């Protein structure tokens, strides 16, 4: 058993989905998350057992609405989608072939997707092709995660675009920035998976565009509207995080030999491990809490509670944390600001800035 398997223990591994992989890019500096995801640990079950369940998951109403919108976009062999692709990509798409990969048995879908993509990449004709429900694979810490996106890959002239269909509304040309950012991170996972598939097949991976087509309902009506979203930044973060996960050995090396996050499931599948013991085990890994965790990671309430107890600057957000580089807690920052605490080596500059800020604050209040 390798060390990652030992960290998970007897709890069955949790397969990664695109949402989980996308969330890796949301907090690339967190060793705790990298370890838990690398070991395939069910963070949701862990958080529940610790008494810190996170309220993730869509309501049944939102799921129904999302399914209805997706069906509308894909109706009649993706006719509506094709109209939008012509507009947004400014391409003279005369006609397209439509392949619904879902019609193939589940175990064959990945092989079938590869064969279709390979054929399209070799095709010298300028014909378009839409692939519905392709099954993509991405290697995460030595395991292949299969991604079943509600997504369409569109190919024209040997260039591929990922199309992501989301049910959040675009109102007067504006959408919720957090929802767009999450969709961009998720689409970046598909771009990366498709690029790796092309590379394995001997084609240029850059034939998959970094501009993804995001399709959303417009102005509360169900009329779909498409926008191009550049996901290069999300791709860079994701690749960095995945390469870091394949190098998890370094993170594991620093952990105590006996450390495990095993939930010790009983015969009924429910955890039997004392929650306090599990919490202690988790605290031996380094977390990098940020308020963004609240929308991306199942352990968010546990890590927020830990950061609160430590009075960590992390609670104030990434920008403040980065600006206070080298100052771990709010108490330390306040001590440096009012001069009651002497700066440690390397803290002289931040201490000088904090004292200036404190002096200005006092002058303003006076
Ligand atoms: S919630 Fe905790 S484990 Fe998850 S990314 Fe944030 S700090 Fe890391």
Coordinates of C-alpha atoms in Angstrom, one line a residue, residues 77-257:
X77 CA -29.2 18.0 -33.3
X78 CA -27.9 21.2 -31.6
X79 CA -29.6 23.5 -34.1
X80 CA -29.8 26.4 -31.7
X81 CA -26.2 25.8 -30.6
X82 CA -25.0 25.8 -34.2
X83 CA -26.6 29.2 -34.7
X84 CA -24.7 30.6 -31.8
X85 CA -21.5 29.0 -32.8
X86 CA -21.7 30.7 -36.2
X87 CA -22.2 34.1 -34.5
X88 CA -19.7 33.8 -31.7
X89 CA -16.9 32.1 -33.7
X90 CA -17.6 34.1 -36.8
X91 CA -17.2 30.9 -38.8
X92 CA -19.0 30.0 -42.1
X93 CA -20.3 26.8 -40.6
X94 CA -22.3 25.4 -43.5
X95 CA -23.3 22.1 -42.0
X96 CA -22.2 19.9 -39.2
X97 CA -22.2 16.2 -38.4
X98 CA -23.7 15.4 -34.9
X99 CA -22.4 12.6 -32.8
X100 CA -24.1 11.8 -29.5
X101 CA -21.4 9.7 -27.8
X102 CA -23.8 8.8 -25.0
X103 CA -25.6 6.4 -27.4
X104 CA -22.5 4.1 -27.0
X105 CA -22.3 1.8 -24.0
X106 CA -20.7 3.5 -21.0
X107 CA -17.6 1.3 -21.0
X108 CA -16.9 2.1 -24.6
X109 CA -17.5 5.8 -24.5
X110 CA -14.0 6.8 -23.8
X111 CA -12.6 4.6 -26.5
X112 CA -15.3 5.8 -28.9
X113 CA -14.6 9.5 -28.0
X114 CA -10.9 9.0 -28.7
X115 CA -11.6 7.4 -32.1
X116 CA -14.0 10.2 -33.1
X117 CA -11.6 12.9 -32.0
X118 CA -8.7 11.2 -33.8
X119 CA -10.7 11.0 -37.0
X120 CA -11.7 14.6 -36.8
X121 CA -8.1 15.7 -36.2
X122 CA -7.0 13.8 -39.3
X123 CA -9.9 15.0 -41.4
X124 CA -8.6 17.5 -44.0
X125 CA -12.0 18.6 -45.1
X126 CA -13.5 21.7 -43.6
X127 CA -16.5 20.0 -42.3
X128 CA -17.8 20.7 -38.8
X129 CA -18.6 18.1 -36.2
X130 CA -20.4 18.4 -32.8
X131 CA -19.7 15.8 -30.2
X132 CA -22.3 15.5 -27.5
X133 CA -21.5 13.8 -24.2
X134 CA -17.9 12.9 -25.0
X135 CA -16.1 11.0 -22.2
X136 CA -12.8 12.5 -21.5
X137 CA -10.0 11.2 -19.2
X138 CA -7.5 13.1 -17.1
X139 CA -4.8 11.6 -15.0
X140 CA -4.9 12.9 -11.4
X141 CA -2.1 11.7 -9.0
X142 CA -1.6 8.5 -11.0
X143 CA -5.3 7.7 -11.4
X144 CA -7.4 8.4 -14.5
X145 CA -10.5 10.5 -13.7
X146 CA -13.2 10.1 -16.3
X147 CA -15.1 13.3 -17.0
X148 CA -18.7 13.1 -18.3
X149 CA -19.4 16.6 -19.2
X150 CA -22.7 18.2 -20.0
X151 CA -20.5 19.6 -22.7
X152 CA -20.1 19.6 -26.4
X153 CA -16.9 19.6 -28.3
X154 CA -17.1 21.4 -31.6
X155 CA -14.6 20.8 -34.3
X156 CA -14.2 22.8 -37.5
X157 CA -11.2 22.7 -39.8
X158 CA -9.2 20.7 -37.3
X159 CA -9.8 23.2 -34.5
X160 CA -11.7 22.2 -31.4
X161 CA -13.8 24.3 -29.0
X162 CA -15.3 23.3 -25.7
X163 CA -18.8 24.4 -25.2
X164 CA -20.0 24.7 -21.6
X165 CA -23.8 25.0 -21.0
X166 CA -24.8 26.7 -17.8
X167 CA -28.2 27.7 -16.4
X168 CA -27.2 30.9 -14.6
X169 CA -28.6 33.9 -16.3
X170 CA -26.8 36.7 -18.2
X171 CA -28.7 39.9 -17.4
X172 CA -28.1 43.0 -19.6
X173 CA -24.8 41.4 -20.8
X174 CA -23.6 40.7 -17.2
X175 CA -23.5 37.4 -15.3
X176 CA -22.6 36.6 -11.7
X177 CA -18.7 36.9 -11.8
X178 CA -18.3 34.0 -9.3
X179 CA -20.5 31.7 -11.4
X180 CA -18.6 32.7 -14.6
X181 CA -15.2 32.1 -12.8
X182 CA -16.4 28.6 -11.6
X183 CA -17.6 27.8 -15.2
X184 CA -14.3 28.9 -16.6
X185 CA -12.4 26.7 -14.2
X186 CA -14.5 23.8 -15.1
X187 CA -14.2 24.4 -18.8
X188 CA -10.5 24.6 -18.4
X189 CA -10.5 21.0 -17.1
X190 CA -12.2 19.9 -20.3
X191 CA -9.8 21.9 -22.5
X192 CA -6.9 20.3 -20.7
X193 CA -8.4 16.8 -20.9
X194 CA -9.1 17.2 -24.6
X195 CA -5.6 18.6 -25.2
X196 CA -4.0 15.6 -23.5
X197 CA -6.1 13.3 -25.6
X198 CA -5.0 15.0 -28.8
X199 CA -1.3 14.8 -27.6
X200 CA -1.7 11.1 -26.8
X201 CA -3.1 10.6 -30.3
X202 CA -0.1 12.3 -31.9
X203 CA -1.8 15.6 -32.7
X204 CA -1.0 19.2 -31.8
X205 CA -2.7 19.8 -28.4
X206 CA -3.0 23.5 -29.2
X207 CA -5.6 22.6 -31.7
X208 CA -8.0 22.8 -28.7
X209 CA -8.8 26.5 -28.4
X210 CA -8.3 28.3 -25.1
X211 CA -11.4 30.3 -25.8
X212 CA -14.4 28.2 -24.6
X213 CA -18.0 28.9 -25.6
X214 CA -20.1 29.6 -22.6
X215 CA -23.9 29.2 -23.2
X216 CA -26.3 30.7 -20.7
X217 CA -30.0 31.9 -20.7
X218 CA -30.4 35.6 -21.4
X219 CA -32.5 38.0 -19.2
X220 CA -34.5 35.3 -17.3
X221 CA -36.0 34.0 -20.5
X222 CA -34.8 30.7 -21.7
X223 CA -33.3 32.1 -24.9
X224 CA -29.6 31.0 -25.0
X225 CA -26.8 33.4 -25.5
X226 CA -23.1 32.4 -26.2
X227 CA -20.0 34.2 -25.1
X228 CA -16.3 33.4 -25.6
X229 CA -14.4 33.0 -22.3
X230 CA -10.6 32.9 -22.3
X231 CA -9.4 30.2 -19.9
X232 CA -5.6 30.5 -20.3
X233 CA -5.1 31.6 -16.7
X234 CA -7.3 28.8 -15.3
X235 CA -5.4 26.3 -17.5
X236 CA -2.0 27.5 -16.2
X237 CA -3.2 27.2 -12.6
X238 CA -4.7 23.8 -13.2
X239 CA -1.6 22.4 -14.9
X240 CA 0.6 23.7 -12.1
X241 CA -1.7 22.1 -9.5
X242 CA -1.9 18.8 -11.3
X243 CA 1.9 18.6 -11.7
X244 CA 2.2 19.4 -8.1
X245 CA -0.2 16.5 -7.3
X246 CA 1.8 14.1 -9.3
X247 CA 4.7 15.2 -7.0
X248 CA 2.7 14.5 -3.9
X249 CA 5.6 12.4 -2.6
X250 CA 7.3 15.6 -1.3
X251 CA 4.2 16.6 0.7
X252 CA 3.7 13.1 2.0
X253 CA 7.4 12.9 3.1
X254 CA 6.8 15.6 5.7
X255 CA 3.9 13.8 7.4
X256 CA 4.2 11.5 10.4
X257 CA 4.5 7.8 9.4

